[in-house]
C-alpha cells in the first residue's frame, strides 16, 4: 500500500473501507461535546449499541419468569455459556468443545495451571517472558510456591538482548532447549501487553513440547486482535479476557481453551465445581465428580448470565464483521499509523517499540518518547485523545510508554491522521 500523509488520503481510505459502517454500531465516548479519538480498545473495548438490549432480554426473562429462565426463553441460562462457543472457537482457532466462557482471566489462569503445571523434583521450571503482565507474574509465583518451590529458582524470565526492545523467537527457543531437562511449563503472552509484540505461538509451542513441557498462553491482548490457530498449533491451554478487543465490557466473563487431546482425560487433576460436572447428571445431586468433555469440564459455577449476555452482543457484531476482514483492515490501519509516525518523527524523538513486521504485531503500537512521554500523554488526554500510559515493566533505564491501538471495528484512518497531528502539536 502506498500511503500518503494527507487528510484527503485518510478520508478516501475510510470511504473504501468495507467495515466502515461498523463504527456506527458502537458508542464513541465524548469529550467536551465532541467524539474522542479513542485508541484504547487494547484496554477497554467500546460498547456495542446492541449490548443493552441483550442484557435487557435476560433482565426481562428474570423479571417475568424468575427461576424458570434456566430452561425457558431464547437462550436458557442452563446452557448459557454454550451460546458463545461457536464465535469464540472461530476467534481463537479451536473446535467448539475446546473453548468455554467462564470466570475471569486470572482465575482461569490459576484453574488451568492446576491441571497443566504439575512440577516434579526433576522437572519443575517455568519459562515466561520478563515483564509479563503483573497478574500473570503473581499467578506464576504463587503457583510455584503452592507446590513448595522457590520462584527465584523456578521461573526463567527471558529478556530482550541488550539494546533491543523485543524478544527474538530464536532466543526463546534456545532458552527452552537449554532448559529441556527441567522444564515443566512454557507460559507466554500471545501479544505482549507492553511492547505489542505478537509471539510465534506455533514455534514456541513446538519447542516447548520437544523439551517435554506443556505450553500455555495468556491471550488477553491477542484474542480478537490477531489471527489465532490454537488447535492446529497444538497449544495445551490458553486464557483470555473479553473486555479488550472483544468489547464485552469491564470485568466481563473471560475465556479458556483446553486442547482436544486433553479433553477426555478425567485423570487430569483439576479444581472441580458442579457446572463442570456431566450435564445430564448435574441436578441429580450425586456424589462423585464426572467432568464434561472438553473445556466445559473446567467450569466451576453456573454461568454469569449478565456479563455473558454482553459478550454475546459483541460476538454477534464480530461474526458479521468477520475476523479475516478485521485482520486485513488492521494491517492497513496500524500500517498507516506506523507510516505517519515514521514520516513525522525521527527515532531520537519517538521510538516505536513494537516490531514492524505484520506477523509480529497486532493493532497496538507502543511508543517511547524519551524524556517527555508522560506530559505528552496528559496533553493528548486534555485534547480528547484517549491513549494509555504504562510505567516501565523491566526497570532500570527504561522509559514509560504510550500505547495506541487503532482497532478495525470502530477506528478510522481519519482518526489516525488526526492523532499524529495532535501528537506533533503535543510534542512541540
Ligand atoms: C496480559 C494480561 N493478563 C492478565 C490481565 C488481568 O486480567 P483480569 O483482571 O481480567 O484477571 C490483564 C489485564 O489487563 C492483561 O492485560
CSV table of C-alpha atoms in Angstrom, one decimal, residues 12 38 76 91 119 140 161 177 195 225 290 329 339 345 355 401 403 421:
chain,number,residue,atom,x,y,z
A,12,UNK,CA,-10.5,8.1,0.9
A,38,UNK,CA,-10.4,6.6,21.2
A,76,UNK,CA,-32.0,-20.7,28.6
A,91,UNK,CA,-11.7,-16.2,17.1
A,119,UNK,CA,6.0,-30.0,38.8
A,140,UNK,CA,3.1,-17.9,38.4
A,161,UNK,CA,19.0,-8.7,24.1
A,177,UNK,CA,16.1,-26.1,24.5
A,195,UNK,CA,5.6,-3.9,23.6
A,225,UNK,CA,-6.8,-8.7,17.6
A,290,UNK,CA,-17.7,-36.7,36.4
A,329,UNK,CA,-8.1,-3.6,7.9
A,339,UNK,CA,3.9,5.2,8.2
A,345,UNK,CA,9.3,11.9,13.8
A,355,UNK,CA,8.1,-4.9,15.8
A,401,UNK,CA,5.4,4.3,27.1
A,403,UNK,CA,0.3,2.6,23.9
A,421,UNK,CA,-1.1,15.8,14.0
